[in-house]
Coordinates of C-alpha atoms in Angstrom, one line a residue:
Chain A
X21 CA 44.5 3.6 -83.3
X22 CA 43.2 6.3 -81.0
X23 CA 40.4 4.9 -79.3
X24 CA 42.8 2.4 -77.6
X25 CA 44.4 4.9 -76.8
X26 CA 41.7 6.8 -74.7
X27 CA 41.2 3.2 -73.5
X28 CA 44.2 2.4 -72.2
X29 CA 44.8 6.4 -70.2
X30 CA 40.9 5.7 -68.7
X31 CA 42.0 2.3 -67.2
X32 CA 44.8 4.3 -65.7
X33 CA 42.8 7.3 -64.3
X34 CA 40.2 5.4 -63.2
X35 CA 42.5 2.9 -61.1
X36 CA 43.4 6.5 -59.7
X37 CA 41.1 7.8 -58.9
X38 CA 37.4 6.2 -60.0
X39 CA 34.8 9.1 -59.0
X40 CA 37.0 12.2 -61.0
X41 CA 35.9 14.1 -63.3
X42 CA 39.1 12.9 -65.7
X43 CA 37.8 9.4 -65.8
X44 CA 34.0 11.1 -66.7
X45 CA 36.1 13.3 -70.0
X46 CA 37.2 10.3 -71.0
X47 CA 34.7 8.0 -70.7
X48 CA 32.3 10.5 -73.0
X49 CA 35.7 11.2 -74.7
X50 CA 35.4 6.8 -75.5
X51 CA 31.9 7.5 -76.4
X52 CA 32.1 9.7 -79.3
X53 CA 34.2 8.6 -80.7
X54 CA 33.4 5.1 -80.6
X55 CA 29.9 6.9 -82.3
X56 CA 32.1 8.6 -84.8
X57 CA 33.5 5.1 -85.9
X58 CA 29.8 3.4 -85.8
X59 CA 28.6 5.8 -88.1
X60 CA 28.6 4.3 -91.3
X61 CA 28.1 1.2 -90.1
X62 CA 25.8 -1.2 -91.3
X63 CA 22.7 -2.5 -88.5
X64 CA 21.2 -5.4 -89.5
X65 CA 18.0 -6.7 -88.2
X66 CA 18.6 -9.8 -86.5
X67 CA 15.7 -13.0 -85.0
X68 CA 15.4 -12.7 -81.2
X69 CA 13.7 -15.5 -80.1
X70 CA 13.6 -13.1 -76.6
X71 CA 9.3 -11.7 -75.8
X72 CA 8.8 -8.4 -76.7
X73 CA 12.7 -6.9 -76.9
X74 CA 13.9 -7.0 -81.0
X75 CA 18.0 -6.7 -81.5
X76 CA 20.0 -5.7 -84.2
X77 CA 24.0 -6.4 -84.6
X78 CA 26.5 -3.9 -86.2
X79 CA 28.0 -5.3 -89.4
X80 CA 31.2 -4.4 -91.1
X81 CA 34.4 -6.1 -93.3
X82 CA 32.5 -9.1 -92.7
X83 CA 32.6 -8.4 -88.7
X84 CA 29.7 -8.4 -86.6
X85 CA 29.3 -7.0 -83.2
X86 CA 26.9 -8.6 -80.0
X87 CA 23.2 -8.0 -80.1
X88 CA 22.5 -4.5 -78.9
X89 CA 18.5 -3.8 -77.9
X90 CA 16.6 -2.2 -81.3
X91 CA 14.0 -0.1 -78.3
X92 CA 16.9 0.9 -76.1
X93 CA 19.8 2.1 -77.8
X94 CA 19.7 5.8 -78.6
X95 CA 21.0 7.6 -82.3
X96 CA 21.2 10.9 -80.9
X97 CA 24.8 11.6 -80.2
X98 CA 23.0 15.4 -78.3
X99 CA 20.7 14.1 -76.3
X100 CA 23.8 11.4 -74.5
X101 CA 25.5 14.3 -74.8
X102 CA 22.9 15.9 -72.7
X103 CA 23.6 12.5 -70.6
X104 CA 27.3 13.4 -69.8
X105 CA 26.7 16.8 -68.8
X106 CA 24.0 15.6 -66.5
X107 CA 26.2 13.0 -64.3
X108 CA 29.5 15.8 -64.2
X109 CA 26.7 18.4 -62.3
X110 CA 24.8 15.5 -60.5
X111 CA 21.4 16.5 -61.7
X112 CA 18.8 14.1 -63.0
X113 CA 15.9 16.4 -62.7
X114 CA 13.5 15.7 -65.9
X115 CA 15.1 12.6 -67.0
X116 CA 12.9 10.1 -66.2
X117 CA 14.6 6.1 -65.1
X118 CA 13.5 4.4 -68.6
X119 CA 15.3 7.3 -70.1
X120 CA 18.3 6.9 -67.8
X121 CA 18.8 3.6 -68.6
X122 CA 18.2 4.0 -72.8
X123 CA 21.8 6.8 -72.1
X124 CA 23.6 4.5 -70.1
X125 CA 22.8 1.8 -71.9
X126 CA 23.6 3.5 -75.3
X127 CA 27.1 4.8 -74.0
X128 CA 27.8 1.3 -72.6
X129 CA 26.8 -0.1 -75.9
X130 CA 28.2 2.6 -78.1
X131 CA 31.7 1.7 -77.0
X132 CA 31.2 -2.4 -76.5
X133 CA 30.2 -2.6 -80.3
X134 CA 33.2 -0.9 -81.9
X135 CA 35.5 -2.8 -79.9
X136 CA 33.6 -6.4 -80.8
X137 CA 34.2 -5.1 -84.1
X138 CA 38.0 -3.5 -84.1
X139 CA 38.8 -6.5 -82.3
X140 CA 37.3 -10.0 -82.4
X141 CA 36.8 -12.2 -79.7
X142 CA 38.5 -9.8 -76.8
X143 CA 35.7 -10.4 -73.8
X144 CA 37.7 -9.1 -71.5
X145 CA 38.3 -5.1 -72.7
X146 CA 34.2 -5.8 -72.9
X147 CA 34.3 -6.5 -69.4
X148 CA 37.0 -3.8 -68.3
X149 CA 35.1 -0.5 -69.6
X150 CA 31.9 -1.7 -68.5
X151 CA 32.8 -1.9 -64.6
X152 CA 34.9 1.1 -65.8
X153 CA 31.5 2.7 -66.4
X154 CA 29.2 1.2 -63.6
X155 CA 32.2 1.8 -61.2
X156 CA 32.7 5.6 -61.9
X157 CA 28.1 6.0 -61.7
X158 CA 28.7 4.0 -58.6
X159 CA 31.3 6.8 -57.5
X160 CA 29.8 9.7 -58.2
X161 CA 26.0 8.7 -56.9
X162 CA 27.0 7.2 -53.3
X163 CA 30.6 10.3 -53.8
X164 CA 33.3 8.0 -52.7
X165 CA 35.5 5.6 -54.6
X166 CA 35.5 2.0 -53.9
X167 CA 38.2 -0.6 -51.9
X168 CA 38.5 -3.6 -54.1
X169 CA 40.0 -5.3 -50.7
X170 CA 39.3 -5.6 -47.2
X171 CA 40.5 -6.7 -44.1
X172 CA 40.1 -10.5 -43.1
X173 CA 40.1 -10.6 -38.3
X174 CA 39.6 -13.9 -38.2
X175 CA 42.6 -15.6 -38.7
X176 CA 44.9 -16.3 -36.0
X177 CA 47.0 -13.4 -38.9
X178 CA 45.1 -11.0 -40.1
X179 CA 44.9 -10.9 -43.7
X180 CA 42.9 -9.1 -46.7
X181 CA 40.3 -10.7 -49.0
X182 CA 40.0 -9.1 -53.0
X183 CA 36.2 -8.3 -53.4
X184 CA 34.2 -6.8 -56.1
X185 CA 33.8 -2.9 -55.4
X186 CA 33.7 -2.2 -51.8
X187 CA 31.5 1.5 -50.8
X188 CA 32.5 2.0 -48.1
X189 CA 30.3 5.5 -46.6
X190 CA 30.8 5.6 -43.0
X191 CA 31.4 5.0 -39.8
X192 CA 28.0 4.3 -38.9
X193 CA 27.0 4.6 -42.3
X194 CA 25.9 1.8 -45.1
X195 CA 28.4 0.0 -47.7
X196 CA 27.9 -1.9 -50.8
X197 CA 29.3 -5.2 -52.1
X198 CA 28.8 -4.0 -56.0
X199 CA 29.7 -6.7 -58.0
X200 CA 29.1 -5.9 -61.5
X201 CA 29.4 -8.6 -64.8
X202 CA 29.0 -8.3 -69.1
X203 CA 26.5 -11.5 -68.0
X204 CA 26.3 -14.0 -64.9
X205 CA 25.3 -17.1 -66.6
X206 CA 26.5 -19.9 -64.1
X207 CA 29.2 -18.1 -62.8
X208 CA 26.8 -15.9 -61.2
X209 CA 26.9 -18.3 -57.8
X210 CA 30.3 -16.2 -57.2
X211 CA 28.6 -13.0 -56.2
X212 CA 26.3 -14.9 -53.0
X213 CA 28.7 -16.4 -52.4
X214 CA 31.5 -12.7 -51.9
X215 CA 28.1 -11.7 -50.2
X216 CA 28.4 -15.2 -47.9
X217 CA 32.3 -14.2 -46.4
X218 CA 30.5 -11.0 -46.1
X219 CA 28.1 -11.5 -44.1
X220 CA 30.4 -14.1 -42.2
X221 CA 33.2 -11.9 -41.4
X222 CA 31.1 -8.3 -40.6
X223 CA 28.0 -9.5 -40.2
X224 CA 24.1 -9.9 -41.7
X225 CA 24.1 -7.6 -44.3
X226 CA 26.1 -5.1 -42.8
X227 CA 27.4 -5.1 -46.6
X228 CA 24.1 -4.8 -48.5
X229 CA 25.1 -6.6 -52.1
X230 CA 24.1 -4.8 -55.3
X231 CA 25.0 -6.4 -58.2
X232 CA 24.9 -4.8 -61.3
X233 CA 24.8 -6.4 -65.3
X234 CA 24.8 -5.3 -68.8
X235 CA 22.6 -8.2 -69.9
X236 CA 22.0 -11.9 -70.7
X237 CA 22.0 -12.6 -74.2
X238 CA 23.6 -14.6 -76.3
X239 CA 23.9 -14.4 -80.1
X240 CA 24.5 -17.2 -82.1
X241 CA 27.3 -17.2 -83.8
X242 CA 26.1 -18.6 -87.2
X243 CA 22.3 -17.9 -87.5
X244 CA 22.3 -14.2 -85.4
X245 CA 19.6 -15.5 -83.7
X246 CA 19.7 -14.1 -79.6
X247 CA 18.3 -15.3 -76.6
X248 CA 18.9 -15.0 -73.1
X249 CA 20.2 -17.3 -70.7
X250 CA 18.3 -16.9 -67.4
X251 CA 18.6 -19.7 -64.6
X252 CA 15.4 -17.6 -62.2
X253 CA 15.4 -21.3 -60.2
X254 CA 19.1 -21.0 -59.3
X255 CA 19.0 -17.5 -58.1
X256 CA 16.0 -18.4 -55.6
X257 CA 18.7 -21.4 -54.6
X258 CA 20.8 -18.7 -53.9
X259 CA 18.9 -15.7 -52.3
X260 CA 17.5 -18.6 -49.8
X261 CA 20.5 -20.9 -49.2
X262 CA 23.7 -18.3 -49.4
X263 CA 23.0 -15.0 -48.7
X264 CA 20.7 -12.4 -49.5
X265 CA 21.2 -9.0 -52.7
X266 CA 19.7 -5.8 -51.8
X267 CA 19.5 -5.5 -55.0
X268 CA 19.8 -6.2 -58.7
X269 CA 20.4 -3.9 -61.8
X270 CA 20.4 -4.6 -65.6
X271 CA 21.0 -2.7 -68.3
X272 CA 18.9 -4.7 -70.6
X273 CA 16.5 -6.7 -67.7
X274 CA 15.5 -10.1 -68.6
X275 CA 12.3 -10.5 -67.6
X276 CA 12.7 -13.5 -65.8
X277 CA 14.7 -11.9 -63.5
X278 CA 12.6 -9.0 -63.3
X279 CA 9.1 -11.7 -62.2
X280 CA 11.6 -12.3 -58.8
X281 CA 11.2 -8.7 -57.9
X282 CA 6.9 -10.6 -56.9
X283 CA 7.8 -13.5 -55.5
X284 CA 9.6 -15.6 -52.8
X285 CA 12.7 -15.3 -52.3
X286 CA 12.3 -11.6 -53.6
X287 CA 15.0 -11.2 -55.2
X288 CA 14.5 -6.8 -56.0
X289 CA 16.2 -7.1 -59.6
X290 CA 15.4 -3.5 -61.8
X291 CA 16.8 -1.4 -64.4
X292 CA 19.9 0.5 -64.2
X293 CA 18.1 3.6 -64.0
X294 CA 15.4 2.9 -61.0
X295 CA 19.4 3.2 -59.5
X296 CA 18.7 6.8 -60.0
X297 CA 15.2 7.6 -58.7
X298 CA 16.2 5.5 -55.2
X299 CA 20.6 6.5 -54.5
X300 CA 19.3 8.9 -51.6
X301 CA 16.7 5.6 -50.1
X302 CA 19.9 2.9 -50.3
X303 CA 22.4 5.5 -48.7
X304 CA 20.1 7.2 -46.0
X305 CA 21.7 5.8 -43.0
Chain B
X17 CA 41.8 -40.4 -85.2
X18 CA 41.8 -43.5 -83.3
X19 CA 42.0 -41.7 -80.3
X20 CA 39.3 -39.6 -81.1
X21 CA 37.0 -42.6 -81.5
X22 CA 38.3 -43.8 -77.8
X23 CA 37.2 -40.1 -76.3
X24 CA 34.0 -40.4 -77.6
X25 CA 33.0 -43.3 -76.7
X26 CA 34.7 -43.2 -73.1
X27 CA 31.4 -40.1 -73.1
X28 CA 29.3 -41.8 -74.2
X29 CA 29.0 -44.8 -72.0
X30 CA 30.2 -42.7 -69.0
X31 CA 26.4 -40.8 -69.2
X32 CA 25.3 -44.3 -69.4
X33 CA 27.6 -46.6 -66.4
X34 CA 30.6 -44.4 -64.9
X35 CA 31.0 -47.1 -63.0
X36 CA 30.8 -49.8 -65.7
X37 CA 33.4 -52.2 -66.6
X38 CA 33.1 -50.9 -70.3
X39 CA 33.9 -47.4 -69.0
X40 CA 37.7 -48.9 -67.1
X41 CA 38.2 -50.2 -70.8
X42 CA 38.3 -47.7 -72.9
X43 CA 40.5 -45.7 -69.9
X44 CA 42.4 -48.1 -70.0
X45 CA 41.9 -48.6 -73.6
X46 CA 43.0 -44.1 -74.3
X47 CA 45.6 -44.8 -71.2
X48 CA 47.4 -47.5 -73.6
X49 CA 47.0 -45.5 -76.7
X50 CA 48.2 -42.6 -75.5
X51 CA 51.1 -44.0 -74.4
X52 CA 52.2 -45.8 -77.5
X53 CA 51.5 -41.7 -78.9
X54 CA 54.1 -40.4 -76.9
X55 CA 56.4 -43.0 -76.9
X56 CA 59.0 -41.4 -79.2
X57 CA 58.4 -37.5 -78.4
X58 CA 60.6 -35.7 -77.1
X59 CA 60.6 -35.1 -72.9
X60 CA 62.2 -31.2 -72.0
X61 CA 63.2 -30.5 -68.7
X62 CA 61.5 -27.2 -68.3
X63 CA 62.2 -24.6 -64.9
X64 CA 60.7 -24.6 -62.1
X65 CA 59.6 -22.4 -59.3
X66 CA 57.8 -25.0 -56.9
X67 CA 59.8 -25.8 -54.3
X68 CA 60.6 -29.8 -53.7
X69 CA 59.4 -30.3 -57.5
X70 CA 61.0 -31.1 -60.9
X71 CA 59.0 -30.7 -64.3
X72 CA 59.2 -32.0 -67.7
X73 CA 57.0 -31.0 -71.2
X74 CA 55.8 -33.1 -73.9
X75 CA 57.2 -31.4 -77.2
X76 CA 56.0 -31.9 -80.5
X77 CA 56.0 -30.0 -83.9
X78 CA 57.0 -27.2 -81.8
X79 CA 53.8 -27.9 -80.3
X80 CA 54.1 -28.9 -75.9
X81 CA 52.2 -30.2 -73.2
X82 CA 51.0 -28.8 -70.4
X83 CA 54.4 -28.5 -67.4
X84 CA 53.8 -32.7 -66.3
X85 CA 55.5 -33.5 -62.6
X86 CA 59.1 -35.8 -62.9
X87 CA 58.7 -37.2 -59.6
X88 CA 54.8 -38.6 -60.1
X89 CA 55.5 -39.8 -63.8
X90 CA 55.8 -43.2 -63.9
X91 CA 57.7 -44.6 -67.9
X92 CA 56.7 -48.6 -66.8
X93 CA 53.4 -49.3 -69.1
X94 CA 53.1 -52.7 -67.1
X95 CA 53.4 -50.8 -64.4
X96 CA 49.9 -49.0 -64.7
X97 CA 48.4 -52.2 -66.6
X98 CA 49.1 -53.6 -62.9
X99 CA 46.9 -50.5 -61.3
X100 CA 44.4 -51.0 -63.8
X101 CA 43.7 -54.6 -63.3
X102 CA 43.8 -53.4 -59.3
X103 CA 40.9 -50.9 -60.5
X104 CA 39.1 -53.8 -62.2
X105 CA 39.5 -56.4 -59.3
X106 CA 38.6 -52.8 -56.5
X107 CA 41.9 -55.0 -54.8
X108 CA 44.4 -52.5 -54.2
X109 CA 46.4 -54.8 -51.8
X110 CA 50.5 -54.0 -52.0
X111 CA 49.5 -50.6 -52.8
X112 CA 50.8 -47.5 -51.1
X113 CA 49.4 -44.5 -51.2
X114 CA 52.2 -42.5 -52.8
X115 CA 51.9 -45.3 -55.7
X116 CA 48.8 -44.2 -55.7
X117 CA 49.1 -41.3 -56.9
X118 CA 52.3 -42.2 -59.1
X119 CA 50.0 -44.3 -61.4
X120 CA 46.2 -42.6 -61.1
X121 CA 48.8 -39.0 -62.2
X122 CA 50.0 -41.3 -65.1
X123 CA 47.1 -42.2 -66.6
X124 CA 45.6 -39.6 -66.7
X125 CA 47.9 -36.8 -67.1
X126 CA 49.4 -40.1 -70.6
X127 CA 46.4 -38.9 -71.7
X128 CA 45.9 -35.4 -71.1
X129 CA 49.5 -34.3 -72.8
X130 CA 48.7 -36.1 -75.6
X131 CA 45.4 -33.9 -76.2
X132 CA 47.5 -31.2 -75.9
X133 CA 50.0 -31.8 -78.7
X134 CA 47.2 -32.9 -80.5
X135 CA 44.8 -29.8 -80.5
X136 CA 46.3 -27.4 -79.6
X137 CA 43.8 -25.1 -76.9
X138 CA 41.9 -27.6 -76.4
X139 CA 41.2 -26.8 -72.3
X140 CA 37.5 -28.8 -72.5
X141 CA 38.7 -32.5 -73.4
X142 CA 41.2 -32.6 -70.5
X143 CA 38.2 -31.7 -68.0
X144 CA 35.7 -33.9 -69.3
X145 CA 38.9 -37.2 -69.4
X146 CA 39.4 -36.1 -65.7
X147 CA 36.0 -35.4 -64.8
X148 CA 35.5 -39.0 -66.3
X149 CA 38.4 -41.0 -64.7
X150 CA 37.9 -39.3 -61.2
X151 CA 34.2 -39.7 -61.9
X152 CA 34.9 -43.8 -62.5
X153 CA 37.0 -43.9 -59.5
X154 CA 34.3 -42.8 -56.8
X155 CA 32.2 -44.5 -58.5
X156 CA 33.9 -47.7 -57.5
X157 CA 35.6 -46.9 -54.6
X158 CA 31.4 -45.7 -53.3
X159 CA 29.9 -48.7 -55.4
X160 CA 27.0 -46.3 -56.7
X161 CA 27.2 -44.4 -59.6
X162 CA 26.5 -40.7 -59.1
X163 CA 23.9 -38.3 -59.9
X164 CA 24.6 -34.7 -61.2
X165 CA 20.8 -33.0 -60.2
X166 CA 19.0 -33.1 -56.6
X167 CA 15.6 -31.9 -55.7
X168 CA 15.1 -28.8 -53.8
X169 CA 12.0 -28.7 -52.2
X170 CA 11.7 -25.3 -49.8
X171 CA 10.3 -23.2 -52.6
X172 CA 6.6 -22.9 -54.1
X173 CA 6.6 -25.1 -56.4
X174 CA 9.7 -27.8 -56.2
X175 CA 12.6 -28.4 -59.2
X176 CA 15.7 -29.9 -59.1
X177 CA 19.2 -28.4 -59.0
X178 CA 22.0 -29.0 -61.1
X179 CA 25.5 -30.6 -58.8
X180 CA 28.5 -31.7 -59.2
X181 CA 28.0 -35.2 -58.6
X182 CA 26.4 -36.4 -56.0
X183 CA 27.6 -40.0 -54.9
X184 CA 24.2 -41.1 -52.1
X185 CA 25.3 -45.0 -50.3
X186 CA 21.4 -44.8 -49.9
X187 CA 19.2 -43.7 -46.6
X188 CA 21.2 -43.7 -43.0
X189 CA 24.4 -43.6 -45.4
X190 CA 27.0 -41.1 -46.4
X191 CA 26.2 -39.2 -49.1
X192 CA 29.3 -36.5 -51.0
X193 CA 29.8 -33.8 -53.2
X194 CA 32.3 -34.0 -55.2
X195 CA 33.1 -31.8 -57.4
X196 CA 36.2 -32.3 -60.3
X197 CA 39.1 -29.9 -62.1
X198 CA 42.2 -29.9 -63.1
X199 CA 43.1 -26.6 -61.8
X200 CA 40.1 -24.7 -59.5
X201 CA 42.6 -21.0 -59.3
X202 CA 39.5 -17.9 -58.5
X203 CA 36.2 -20.3 -59.5
X204 CA 36.7 -22.4 -56.4
X205 CA 35.2 -20.3 -54.5
X206 CA 32.1 -21.8 -55.7
X207 CA 32.8 -25.4 -54.9
X208 CA 32.3 -24.1 -51.3
X209 CA 29.1 -21.9 -52.3
X210 CA 27.9 -25.5 -53.7
X211 CA 28.5 -27.1 -50.7
X212 CA 26.6 -24.2 -49.1
X213 CA 23.4 -24.9 -50.9
X214 CA 23.6 -28.6 -50.4
X215 CA 23.8 -27.6 -46.5
X216 CA 21.5 -25.2 -46.4
X217 CA 18.1 -27.7 -48.3
X218 CA 19.5 -31.2 -46.3
X219 CA 21.0 -29.6 -43.2
X220 CA 25.2 -29.2 -42.0
X221 CA 27.8 -31.9 -43.7
X222 CA 24.3 -34.0 -44.6
X223 CA 26.4 -33.8 -47.6
X224 CA 30.1 -34.7 -47.0
X225 CA 32.3 -32.3 -49.6
X226 CA 34.8 -33.7 -52.0
X227 CA 36.8 -31.5 -53.7
X228 CA 39.3 -34.3 -56.5
X229 CA 42.0 -32.0 -58.5
X230 CA 44.5 -32.2 -60.8
X231 CA 47.0 -29.8 -60.3
X232 CA 47.5 -25.7 -59.7
X233 CA 50.5 -25.0 -62.0
X234 CA 50.9 -22.5 -64.5
X235 CA 53.1 -23.0 -67.1
X236 CA 54.6 -19.7 -69.0
X237 CA 54.0 -20.3 -72.6
X238 CA 57.0 -18.1 -73.3
X239 CA 59.7 -19.5 -70.8
X240 CA 57.7 -22.5 -70.5
X241 CA 58.1 -21.8 -66.7
X242 CA 56.6 -23.5 -63.9
X243 CA 55.0 -22.1 -61.0
X244 CA 51.8 -22.8 -59.1
X245 CA 48.7 -20.6 -58.1
X246 CA 47.6 -21.3 -54.4
X247 CA 44.9 -18.9 -52.4
X248 CA 45.1 -20.4 -49.0
X249 CA 44.6 -18.0 -47.3
X250 CA 41.1 -17.1 -49.3
X251 CA 40.6 -21.0 -48.8
X252 CA 40.9 -20.3 -45.4
X253 CA 38.1 -17.5 -45.6
X254 CA 35.9 -20.2 -47.4
X255 CA 36.0 -22.8 -45.3
X256 CA 35.4 -20.4 -42.3
X257 CA 32.6 -18.5 -43.3
X258 CA 30.9 -20.6 -46.3
X259 CA 31.2 -23.8 -45.6
X260 CA 33.4 -27.6 -44.6
X261 CA 34.8 -29.1 -47.4
X262 CA 35.2 -32.6 -46.0
X263 CA 37.9 -33.4 -48.1
X264 CA 40.9 -32.1 -50.6
X265 CA 42.4 -34.4 -53.2
X266 CA 45.2 -33.7 -55.8
X267 CA 47.0 -35.4 -57.7
X268 CA 49.6 -33.7 -58.4
X269 CA 49.2 -31.9 -54.2
X270 CA 50.6 -28.0 -53.3
X271 CA 52.2 -27.5 -50.2
X272 CA 50.5 -24.3 -49.5
X273 CA 47.6 -26.1 -49.4
X274 CA 48.9 -29.4 -48.3
X275 CA 49.5 -27.0 -44.4
X276 CA 46.0 -26.4 -44.4
X277 CA 45.7 -29.5 -43.2
X278 CA 47.0 -29.0 -39.7
X279 CA 46.2 -25.4 -39.7
X280 CA 43.0 -23.6 -38.5
X281 CA 40.4 -24.2 -39.2
X282 CA 41.1 -26.4 -40.6
X283 CA 40.9 -28.2 -44.9
X284 CA 42.2 -31.8 -44.7
X285 CA 44.7 -31.4 -48.0
X286 CA 45.3 -34.7 -48.8
X287 CA 47.2 -37.1 -52.0
X288 CA 44.5 -38.3 -54.0
X289 CA 46.8 -41.8 -53.3
X290 CA 45.4 -41.8 -50.0
X291 CA 41.2 -42.2 -50.5
X292 CA 42.2 -45.8 -51.2
X293 CA 43.7 -45.5 -47.8
X294 CA 40.6 -44.2 -46.2
X295 CA 37.9 -44.4 -48.4
X296 CA 36.3 -46.9 -45.6
X297 CA 36.5 -44.5 -43.0
X298 CA 34.5 -42.4 -45.8
X299 CA 31.7 -44.3 -46.0
X300 CA 32.1 -46.2 -42.4
X301 CA 28.0 -45.7 -41.5

């Protein structure tokens, strides 16, 4: 099908030049195709156990999408089209951070929900797509493509280590370690451990760690009830004893993590839209 | 079926008292049942890409077990019966470490291969069973049951952290952090990260880290060709920059990891049978 073809092209082009206009046009293309696909599809409100958040799911032929945050999802394809123009021009003037979060969320969840309906049980495509989308945004905002291997010099023989995205702004400028996950759960300790390795090899916080996540929602397969799975105490232990993450950005931010922003040890957990507002500060120096 | 009933009882009793005779009798019972189940089952030699190792698989009604190391697998149920008696009496006199490795491997792989044939795609049962078997052996050898939570005191409010098995020999004596995995792959960084957290909370190597693994083999689903997936460079990086693991014990030890025993940074990777020979040394003090 057409969506699959465009997605395969996206993967190929993302490998070649992640921050390119070709990738942006494919992301736009995938959004438009999947928005069109979802046009007539029924939306069912589903019970939410998450404070102050409402969710629905797309439902077609007895197949259901994951939970979609009703407050973050924008229906207006033209509004999202404006977001793609803003990305292309790297000009987000007039777009508040909460609007940017909604726009980005809508782009991503539209494609991922379509995949949920088209290919039941496929978790790889949403994960890879989300990594490409966020990686593309970071490559544009930081004006450099990422690497996914770094040299390790401290062994008898030199070697390289596979990593998440590494954005290196150049000599004497900031470097970023950017893991990207649709959700974290118990696997999140890997993020801090990778940061620890970079701290060990290159010096403390020479690489600033930036974790980007979609959400922490889990939808019960029978009742469709939505919960958020958060482990804030474990995050604090990791931030205290493994390494320091510089930022965490969420598309659908859990309250239990956003409060970590004002506790000790501080973990700055913000919305994805906030990234656009502080990217200059992040890249200064 | 009977095997399932015994397994459910095993899980229940393991939670109550992991090092108990009840658990040992259930492990023996499960071994005998699954050895009996495999008696008439065809064994097919499968192509091995692993140097100096030969593998076969059990094959029944178009279903196949995982790869079984031909050199480690003992056919003689009576010989294995003797192993269970040795465990019960905590007396391993006359059993060399390579024999102990084969005995333990045979017990475990007999049950797990049966599950592979009975319940295709079930990865949870083998993992849980392996954890119970190894946890039981450690509880007997160290003469104490493990905990799976430890208190974390360094936050404003006290909290507990879920952990792998923790064996605490008591005041002023050694404490062990014992993760148990059927195979590690890229998830292994979690083991070093958890060790790092314990080092941070309780002081460097106050808990000695002991990783126990079954094997690193992977069998191709079509050709049945067996390979070993090893990431020795990454292990060295983790041992250098995250924490120090005190021991790694393998049932089916990969050559690429056993050489780490004589390189820098040293990672003592040994066979499971070696554990029996050095447990006194490990627990001294």
